[in-house]
Every structure is written in C-alpha cells, then in structure tokens.
PDB file of C-alpha atoms in Angstrom:
ATOM      1  CA  MET Y   1     -35.895  -4.587  -3.904  1.00 39.00           C
ATOM      2  CA  ASP Y   2     -34.509  -5.349  -1.095  1.00 44.00           C
ATOM      3  CA  TYR Y   3     -33.605  -9.172  -1.754  1.00 37.00           C
ATOM      4  CA  ARG Y   4     -31.636  -7.773  -4.749  1.00 44.00           C
ATOM      5  CA  LEU Y   5     -29.365  -6.240  -2.622  1.00 41.00           C
ATOM      6  CA  ALA Y   6     -29.343  -9.404   0.245  1.00 41.00           C
ATOM      7  CA  LEU Y   7     -28.822 -11.480  -2.680  1.00 37.00           C
ATOM      8  CA  LEU Y   8     -25.314  -9.092  -3.209  1.00 40.00           C
ATOM      9  CA  CYS Y   9     -24.505  -9.144   0.393  1.00 45.00           C
ATOM     10  CA  VAL Y  10     -24.457 -12.813   0.124  1.00 41.00           C
ATOM     11  CA  VAL Y  11     -22.138 -12.961  -3.240  1.00 38.00           C
ATOM     12  CA  LEU Y  12     -20.219 -10.328  -1.660  1.00 43.00           C
ATOM     13  CA  PHE Y  13     -19.740 -11.708   1.933  1.00 44.00           C
ATOM     14  CA  ALA Y  14     -20.540 -14.587   2.848  1.00 42.00           C
ATOM     15  CA  PRO Y  15     -17.094 -16.568   1.686  1.00 45.00           C
ATOM     16  CA  ALA Y  16     -15.759 -13.829   4.324  1.00 45.00           C
ATOM     17  CA  GLY Y  17     -17.662 -14.685   7.317  1.00 49.00           C
ATOM     18  CA  GLY Y  18     -21.904 -14.602   6.419  1.00 48.00           C
ATOM     19  CA  CYS Y  19     -23.723 -11.661   5.352  1.00 52.00           C
ATOM     20  CA  ALA Y  20     -25.946 -11.398   8.291  1.00 51.00           C
ATOM     21  CA  HIS Y  21     -22.545 -11.172  10.435  1.00 49.00           C
ATOM     22  CA  PHE Y  22     -21.472  -8.222   7.380  1.00 51.00           C
ATOM     23  CA  LEU Y  23     -25.220  -6.670   7.976  1.00 49.00           C
ATOM     24  CA  LYS Y  24     -25.584  -7.188  12.400  1.00 52.00           C
ATOM     25  CA  SER Y  25     -21.714  -5.614  12.264  1.00 67.00           C
ATOM     26  CA  ARG Y  26     -20.961  -2.250  13.312  1.00 87.00           C
ATOM     27  CA  TYR Y  27     -17.746  -1.866  12.307  1.00 94.00           C
ATOM     28  CA  ALA Y  28     -16.684   1.433  13.636  1.00 95.00           C
ATOM     29  CA  MET Y  29     -17.969   1.786  16.976  1.00 94.00           C
ATOM     30  CA  ASP Y  30     -14.323   2.362  17.842  1.00 95.00           C
ATOM     31  CA  ASP Y  31     -14.105   5.814  16.091  1.00 96.00           C
ATOM     32  CA  PRO Y  32     -15.752   8.256  18.081  1.00 95.00           C
ATOM     33  CA  ALA Y  33     -17.959  10.560  14.912  1.00 95.00           C
ATOM     34  CA  TYR Y  34     -18.817   6.314  14.061  1.00 96.00           C
ATOM     35  CA  ALA Y  35     -20.327   5.705  17.361  1.00 94.00           C
ATOM     36  CA  ALA Y  36     -22.317   9.290  17.106  1.00 93.00           C
ATOM     37  CA  LYS Y  37     -23.774   8.712  14.128  1.00 92.00           C
ATOM     38  CA  TYR Y  38     -24.682   5.033  14.835  1.00 92.00           C
ATOM     39  CA  ARG Y  39     -24.988   4.039  18.471  1.00 87.00           C
ATOM     40  CA  ASP Y  40     -29.094   3.069  18.086  1.00 83.00           C
ATOM     41  CA  GLY Y  41     -28.003   1.597  14.992  1.00 79.00           C
ATOM     42  CA  ALA Y  42     -30.612   0.031  11.910  1.00 71.00           C
ATOM     43  CA  GLU Y  43     -33.962  -0.350  12.708  1.00 67.00           C
ATOM     44  CA  ARG Y  44     -34.478  -4.840  12.201  1.00 70.00           C
ATOM     45  CA  GLY Y  45     -35.425  -5.409   8.673  1.00 70.00           C
ATOM     46  CA  ASP Y  46     -33.937  -2.173   7.477  1.00 80.00           C
ATOM     47  CA  ILE Y  47     -31.642  -4.152   5.113  1.00 83.00           C
ATOM     48  CA  LEU Y  48     -30.328  -0.536   3.179  1.00 87.00           C
ATOM     49  CA  GLY Y  49     -30.054   0.808   6.525  1.00 85.00           C
ATOM     50  CA  LYS Y  50     -27.624  -1.822   8.072  1.00 86.00           C
ATOM     51  CA  LEU Y  51     -25.437  -1.788   4.663  1.00 88.00           C
ATOM     52  CA  LYS Y  52     -25.441   1.926   5.198  1.00 90.00           C
ATOM     53  CA  GLN Y  53     -24.483   1.354   8.484  1.00 91.00           C
ATOM     54  CA  ALA Y  54     -22.124  -1.546   7.490  1.00 92.00           C
ATOM     55  CA  SER Y  55     -20.654   0.326   4.308  1.00 94.00           C
ATOM     56  CA  ASP Y  56     -20.174   3.804   4.977  1.00 96.00           C
ATOM     57  CA  ALA Y  57     -16.906   5.322   6.155  1.00 97.00           C
ATOM     58  CA  ARG Y  58     -16.679   9.039   5.766  1.00 97.00           C
ATOM     59  CA  HIS Y  59     -15.598   8.843  10.187  1.00 97.00           C
ATOM     60  CA  VAL Y  60     -12.449   9.012   8.137  1.00 98.00           C
ATOM     61  CA  GLU Y  61     -12.019  12.363   7.519  1.00 97.00           C
ATOM     62  CA  GLY Y  62     -10.063  13.498  10.128  1.00 97.00           C
ATOM     63  CA  LEU Y  63      -7.441  10.664  10.733  1.00 98.00           C
ATOM     64  CA  GLY Y  64      -4.162  10.921  11.110  1.00 98.00           C
ATOM     65  CA  GLY Y  65      -2.035   8.184  12.123  1.00 98.00           C
ATOM     66  CA  ASN Y  66       1.291   5.298  11.610  1.00 98.00           C
ATOM     67  CA  TYR Y  67       2.044   2.499   9.305  1.00 98.00           C
ATOM     68  CA  LEU Y  68       3.936   0.012   8.150  1.00 98.00           C
ATOM     69  CA  SER Y  69       4.248  -1.840   4.580  1.00 98.00           C
ATOM     70  CA  GLY Y  70       6.293  -4.566   3.125  1.00 97.00           C
ATOM     71  CA  GLY Y  71       6.739  -4.823  -0.672  1.00 97.00           C
ATOM     72  CA  THR Y  72       8.177  -6.963  -3.068  1.00 95.00           C
ATOM     73  CA  GLN Y  73       9.732  -5.367  -6.408  1.00 91.00           C
ATOM     74  CA  TYR Y  74      11.565  -6.753  -9.337  1.00 82.00           C
ATOM     75  CA  ARG Y  75      14.559  -4.729 -10.921  1.00 71.00           C
ATOM     76  CA  GLY Y  76      14.178  -5.822 -14.234  1.00 65.00           C
ATOM     77  CA  GLN Y  77      18.319  -3.451 -15.394  1.00 62.00           C
ATOM     78  CA  ASP Y  78      19.720  -6.033 -12.817  1.00 60.00           C
ATOM     79  CA  GLY Y  79      16.968  -9.029 -12.142  1.00 67.00           C
ATOM     80  CA  ALA Y  80      17.192  -8.405  -8.688  1.00 74.00           C
ATOM     81  CA  THR Y  81      14.263  -8.554  -6.419  1.00 88.00           C
ATOM     82  CA  LEU Y  82      13.992  -6.674  -3.284  1.00 91.00           C
ATOM     83  CA  THR Y  83      12.244  -6.823  -0.325  1.00 96.00           C
ATOM     84  CA  GLY Y  84      11.679  -4.186   2.229  1.00 96.00           C
ATOM     85  CA  LEU Y  85      10.181  -1.803   4.760  1.00 98.00           C
ATOM     86  CA  GLU Y  86       8.080   1.526   4.911  1.00 98.00           C
ATOM     87  CA  LEU Y  87       7.304   3.140   8.628  1.00 98.00           C
ATOM     88  CA  GLY Y  88       5.765   6.401   8.362  1.00 98.00           C
ATOM     89  CA  ALA Y  89       2.756   8.486   9.442  1.00 98.00           C
ATOM     90  CA  GLU Y  90      -0.434   9.129   7.274  1.00 98.00           C
ATOM     91  CA  ALA Y  91      -3.379  11.576   7.212  1.00 98.00           C
ATOM     92  CA  TYR Y  92      -6.944  11.809   6.130  1.00 98.00           C
ATOM     93  CA  GLY Y  93      -7.890  16.130   5.926  1.00 97.00           C
ATOM     94  CA  ASN Y  94     -10.671  14.425   4.336  1.00 97.00           C
ATOM     95  CA  SER Y  95     -13.132  11.323   4.172  1.00 97.00           C
ATOM     96  CA  TRP Y  96     -11.834  11.058   0.307  1.00 98.00           C
ATOM     97  CA  SER Y  97      -8.374  11.661   0.410  1.00 98.00           C
ATOM     98  CA  SER Y  98      -5.152  11.151   2.289  1.00 98.00           C
ATOM     99  CA  ALA Y  99      -1.258  12.457   2.546  1.00 98.00           C
ATOM    100  CA  ARG Y 100       1.084  10.049   4.048  1.00 98.00           C
ATOM    101  CA  MET Y 101       5.296   9.699   4.407  1.00 98.00           C
ATOM    102  CA  GLY Y 102       7.444   6.950   5.469  1.00 98.00           C
ATOM    103  CA  LEU Y 103      10.625   5.735   5.504  1.00 98.00           C
ATOM    104  CA  ALA Y 104      11.606   3.016   3.112  1.00 98.00           C
ATOM    105  CA  GLY Y 105      14.415   0.793   2.470  1.00 96.00           C
ATOM    106  CA  TYR Y 106      14.287  -2.480   0.408  1.00 94.00           C
ATOM    107  CA  VAL Y 107      17.477  -4.667   0.163  1.00 92.00           C
ATOM    108  CA  GLY Y 108      18.143  -7.800  -2.823  1.00 85.00           C
ATOM    109  CA  HIS Y 109      20.925  -9.897  -3.340  1.00 75.00           C
ATOM    110  CA  GLY Y 110      23.883  -7.268  -3.116  1.00 69.00           C
ATOM    111  CA  ASP Y 111      21.384  -4.098  -3.984  1.00 80.00           C
ATOM    112  CA  TRP Y 112      19.655  -1.811  -1.703  1.00 85.00           C
ATOM    113  CA  TYR Y 113      18.000   1.231  -1.566  1.00 90.00           C
ATOM    114  CA  ALA Y 114      16.364   3.638   1.270  1.00 96.00           C
ATOM    115  CA  GLY Y 115      15.368   7.157   1.771  1.00 97.00           C
ATOM    116  CA  LEU Y 116      11.860   9.334   1.903  1.00 98.00           C
ATOM    117  CA  ASP Y 117       8.932   7.678   0.729  1.00 98.00           C
ATOM    118  CA  ASN Y 118       5.559  10.395   0.161  1.00 97.00           C
ATOM    119  CA  GLY Y 119       2.562  10.880  -1.988  1.00 98.00           C
ATOM    120  CA  VAL Y 120      -1.247  11.296  -1.618  1.00 98.00           C
ATOM    121  CA  ARG Y 121      -4.106   9.040  -2.419  1.00 98.00           C
ATOM    122  CA  LEU Y 122      -7.720   9.056  -3.808  1.00 98.00           C
ATOM    123  CA  GLN Y 123     -10.006   6.515  -2.543  1.00 98.00           C
ATOM    124  CA  LEU Y 124     -13.912   6.875  -1.822  1.00 98.00           C
ATOM    125  CA  PRO Y 125     -15.440   6.554   2.295  1.00 97.00           C
ATOM    126  CA  THR Y 126     -16.362   3.289   1.792  1.00 97.00           C
ATOM    127  CA  ARG Y 127     -15.422  -0.006   4.340  1.00 97.00           C
ATOM    128  CA  LEU Y 128     -14.273  -1.229   0.767  1.00 97.00           C
ATOM    129  CA  THR Y 129     -12.497   0.492  -1.190  1.00 98.00           C
ATOM    130  CA  PRO Y 130     -10.234   0.948  -4.580  1.00 98.00           C
ATOM    131  CA  PHE Y 131      -7.792   4.184  -4.587  1.00 98.00           C
ATOM    132  CA  VAL Y 132      -5.466   5.712  -6.951  1.00 98.00           C
ATOM    133  CA  GLY Y 133      -2.904   7.687  -5.896  1.00 98.00           C
ATOM    134  CA  VAL Y 134       0.462   9.511  -7.214  1.00 98.00           C
ATOM    135  CA  GLY Y 135       4.077   8.912  -4.878  1.00 98.00           C
ATOM    136  CA  MET Y 136       7.948  10.014  -4.883  1.00 98.00           C
ATOM    137  CA  PHE Y 137      10.566   8.929  -3.566  1.00 97.00           C
ATOM    138  CA  ASN Y 138      13.980  10.592  -2.739  1.00 97.00           C
ATOM    139  CA  GLY Y 139      16.820   8.080  -1.454  1.00 95.00           C
ATOM    140  CA  PHE Y 140      19.756   6.086  -1.911  1.00 91.00           C
ATOM    141  CA  SER Y 141      20.753   3.548  -3.709  1.00 81.00           C
ATOM    142  CA  THR Y 142      22.860   0.273  -5.014  1.00 76.00           C
ATOM    143  CA  THR Y 143      22.284  -1.679  -8.610  1.00 67.00           C
ATOM    144  CA  ARG Y 144      24.390  -5.107  -9.834  1.00 60.00           C
ATOM    145  CA  VAL Y 145      26.990  -3.741 -12.916  1.00 55.00           C
ATOM    146  CA  ASP Y 146      28.434  -6.657 -14.665  1.00 53.00           C
ATOM    147  CA  ALA Y 147      32.692  -6.879 -13.593  1.00 51.00           C
ATOM    148  CA  ASP Y 148      34.136 -10.184 -16.058  1.00 55.00           C
ATOM    149  CA  ASP Y 149      36.861  -7.824 -18.047  1.00 55.00           C
ATOM    150  CA  ASP Y 150      37.619  -6.286 -14.488  1.00 52.00           C
ATOM    151  CA  ASN Y 151      40.622  -8.338 -12.925  1.00 53.00           C
ATOM    152  CA  GLU Y 152      38.562  -8.564  -9.871  1.00 54.00           C
ATOM    153  CA  ASP Y 153      36.852 -11.386  -7.883  1.00 49.00           C
ATOM    154  CA  ASN Y 154      34.131  -9.756  -7.876  1.00 50.00           C
ATOM    155  CA  ASP Y 155      32.544 -12.604  -5.589  1.00 52.00           C
ATOM    156  CA  ASP Y 156      35.274 -14.394  -3.946  1.00 54.00           C
ATOM    157  CA  ASP Y 157      35.294 -17.691  -5.230  1.00 55.00           C
ATOM    158  CA  GLY Y 158      38.175 -18.162  -6.490  1.00 53.00           C
ATOM    159  CA  THR Y 159      37.922 -16.909 -10.253  1.00 54.00           C
ATOM    160  CA  VAL Y 160      38.525 -13.794 -11.215  1.00 46.00           C
ATOM    161  CA  ASP Y 161      36.602 -12.153 -13.997  1.00 50.00           C
ATOM    162  CA  GLU Y 162      34.690 -15.287 -14.761  1.00 54.00           C
ATOM    163  CA  TRP Y 163      31.419 -15.951 -17.154  1.00 53.00           C
ATOM    164  CA  GLY Y 164      28.419 -13.212 -15.869  1.00 54.00           C
ATOM    165  CA  GLU Y 165      30.597 -12.061 -12.922  1.00 53.00           C
ATOM    166  CA  LYS Y 166      28.268  -9.384 -11.012  1.00 57.00           C
ATOM    167  CA  ASP Y 167      29.936  -5.551  -8.474  1.00 55.00           C
ATOM    168  CA  THR Y 168      28.059  -3.706  -6.652  1.00 58.00           C
ATOM    169  CA  LYS Y 169      28.307   0.058  -7.421  1.00 63.00           C
ATOM    170  CA  PHE Y 170      27.192   2.975  -5.279  1.00 54.00           C
ATOM    171  CA  ASP Y 171      24.650   5.006  -7.120  1.00 67.00           C
ATOM    172  CA  GLY Y 172      24.407   7.796  -5.133  1.00 72.00           C
ATOM    173  CA  TRP Y 173      21.047   9.750  -5.259  1.00 79.00           C
ATOM    174  CA  LEU Y 174      18.214   8.183  -6.837  1.00 86.00           C
ATOM    175  CA  SER Y 175      14.654   9.864  -6.762  1.00 92.00           C
ATOM    176  CA  GLY Y 176      11.522   8.834  -8.752  1.00 93.00           C
ATOM    177  CA  VAL Y 177       7.866   8.986  -9.367  1.00 96.00           C
ATOM    178  CA  TYR Y 178       4.860   6.962  -9.042  1.00 97.00           C
ATOM    179  CA  PRO Y 179       1.595   6.129  -9.501  1.00 98.00           C
ATOM    180  CA  GLU Y 180      -1.004   3.607  -7.381  1.00 98.00           C
ATOM    181  CA  VAL Y 181      -3.661   1.363  -7.166  1.00 98.00           C
ATOM    182  CA  GLY Y 182      -4.155  -0.623  -4.292  1.00 98.00           C
ATOM    183  CA  VAL Y 183      -7.739  -1.517  -2.126  1.00 98.00           C
ATOM    184  CA  HIS Y 184      -9.109  -0.151   1.526  1.00 98.00           C
ATOM    185  CA  PHE Y 185      -9.832  -2.082   3.784  1.00 97.00           C
ATOM    186  CA  TRP Y 186     -11.849  -1.217   7.468  1.00 97.00           C
ATOM    187  CA  PRO Y 187     -11.257  -3.798   9.275  1.00 95.00           C
ATOM    188  CA  ILE Y 188     -12.409  -1.613  12.473  1.00 95.00           C
ATOM    189  CA  GLY Y 189     -12.670   2.660  12.470  1.00 96.00           C
ATOM    190  CA  GLN Y 190      -9.655   3.692  13.535  1.00 97.00           C
ATOM    191  CA  GLY Y 191      -7.447   0.576  11.819  1.00 98.00           C
ATOM    192  CA  ARG Y 192      -7.557  -0.236   8.406  1.00 98.00           C
ATOM    193  CA  ILE Y 193      -5.458  -2.735   5.833  1.00 98.00           C
ATOM    194  CA  THR Y 194      -4.066  -1.468   2.148  1.00 98.00           C
ATOM    195  CA  VAL Y 195      -2.238  -4.122  -0.806  1.00 98.00           C
ATOM    196  CA  PHE Y 196      -1.731  -1.550  -3.020  1.00 98.00           C
ATOM    197  CA  SER Y 197       0.907  -1.725  -6.415  1.00 98.00           C
ATOM    198  CA  ARG Y 198       3.657   0.781  -8.067  1.00 97.00           C
ATOM    199  CA  TYR Y 199       5.539   1.496 -11.431  1.00 95.00           C
ATOM    200  CA  MET Y 200       8.587   3.364 -10.414  1.00 92.00           C
ATOM    201  CA  VAL Y 201       9.542   6.083 -12.853  1.00 92.00           C
ATOM    202  CA  THR Y 202      13.474   6.525 -11.714  1.00 82.00           C
ATOM    203  CA  THR Y 203      16.047   8.794 -12.798  1.00 75.00           C
ATOM    204  CA  GLU Y 204      18.749   6.305 -13.532  1.00 68.00           C
ATOM    205  CA  GLY Y 205      16.376   5.942 -17.068  1.00 68.00           C
ATOM    206  CA  ARG Y 206      13.576   3.477 -18.053  1.00 69.00           C
ATOM    207  CA  ASP Y 207      15.466   0.615 -17.721  1.00 64.00           C
ATOM    208  CA  SER Y 208      15.674   0.968 -14.476  1.00 67.00           C
ATOM    209  CA  ASP Y 209      11.269   1.498 -13.914  1.00 79.00           C
ATOM    210  CA  ASP Y 210      10.259  -1.087 -12.692  1.00 86.00           C
ATOM    211  CA  TRP Y 211       7.381  -2.224  -9.809  1.00 92.00           C
ATOM    212  CA  LEU Y 212       6.482  -2.443  -6.419  1.00 95.00           C
ATOM    213  CA  THR Y 213       3.279  -4.994  -4.824  1.00 97.00           C
ATOM    214  CA  GLY Y 214       3.143  -4.528  -0.902  1.00 97.00           C
ATOM    215  CA  PHE Y 215       1.235  -4.412   1.435  1.00 98.00           C
ATOM    216  CA  GLN Y 216       0.263  -1.866   4.766  1.00 98.00           C
ATOM    217  CA  MET Y 217      -1.437  -2.102   7.987  1.00 98.00           C
ATOM    218  CA  THR Y 218      -2.267   1.590   9.582  1.00 98.00           C
ATOM    219  CA  PHE Y 219      -3.689   2.443  12.778  1.00 98.00           C
ATOM    220  CA  PHE Y 220      -5.577   5.645  13.631  1.00 98.00           C
ATOM    221  CA  SER Y 221      -6.194   8.147  16.436  1.00 97.00           C
ATOM    222  CA  ARG Y 222      -8.297  11.771  16.471  1.00 89.00           C
TER     223      ARG Y 222
END
C-alpha cells in the first residue's frame, strides 16, 4: 500500500517541487493548533503519517482574517468586460465551512458596479480542496445601452447618432445571488490561496446573468 501512496504523491506533487519536499513539509507550523498536533512530526519512513500531516487542514476551525480578491466578468447583455477587486473578511466557524463579507467594485468601458458581497463556502478540511458556495451581492450599477437615435453625440467623436453608438445608463440598485465553485490551497497554516468562479443571477433579468472568475488571497489569525 505504501508504494502506491508514494507513487500518487510523485504524480501530484513532483511538478510543484518534488514529493520528498512535500512529505517533509509541516506546512502549518505557523498555526498554534497545527503545531501542537504535529510538533514531533511523523516518524521516519511513515509515509501515511507524513501524508496526513502534509494535507491535514482541520486546524482552520476558529481562524478569521482579511482577504483581497480580483476577478474578471463578461456581461452578455452589453458585451462589456469588467475587472475589479473585493476587500473583506472571512472566518471559519468549523473546519469545513467559512463565511465572508466584503466590499466589491468592478469597472469596464463605461460600466461599473459596486456594493456589498457576502457568502458561505463548504469544503473538505484538507490543505488542497475543492469547495462549493453561495453568495449575494447588493449595490449599484451602470450599463451600456444603444444610443444611436437620441440626437446626441454620446461618445464625443463629432458624429451624432452613428450606428452602434452607446451611452451609459445608471441602473440604480442592483441585487444578485450566485452559486460558486473553486479550489482552496493552504501554502502555510494561516494563509490561503483561492481560485473561484461564480454565476451571477441578477434582478436585471436573465440577459444580465453572467460568469465572474477570480483569484483570492486570505491571511488568517486566531
């Protein structure tokens, strides 16, 4: 059985720096809960023990911290691509679920939206794990609309009402809910890297629903 685990380790972790390095790594010794559990480490030759200590993330229960994330969103309604940032806080009530809340803002060519984003995530208590979640956004937004028949030069190019001319319309209040999928990785015990994708279902109608894909860095403490 041990040789199979070793082979699996080589396949999964050799590209990231070598299986031997992964097995020797007590990655979360910066966290008191993890350090208390694995202070002595696994015995030499105990591959199962080393794999356990190198992948165990049950210590995350009780952690809380701040995150910064960035993402890209394509709005099918007007063909706009928006990029933005989110800054907030996230906390683990237990080892398999977390809750977060932050301020988010995304901008594109003549478009923007900003507001409060919050959600919950469910994951395995392991160092590398997929997760699923749900979230909600509430804020304000603008959209680009057709403006080729309003007798105005909306794009300031010297021509009034040319074909395909657009104008920015303030939509006012925007709300949406979304399912979310992604992957967490803990390089250290109190630091986490996340890649996520969300499908936003908004109050603007199904033509405004779209995908948002992003990257998140979170730093926790007790």
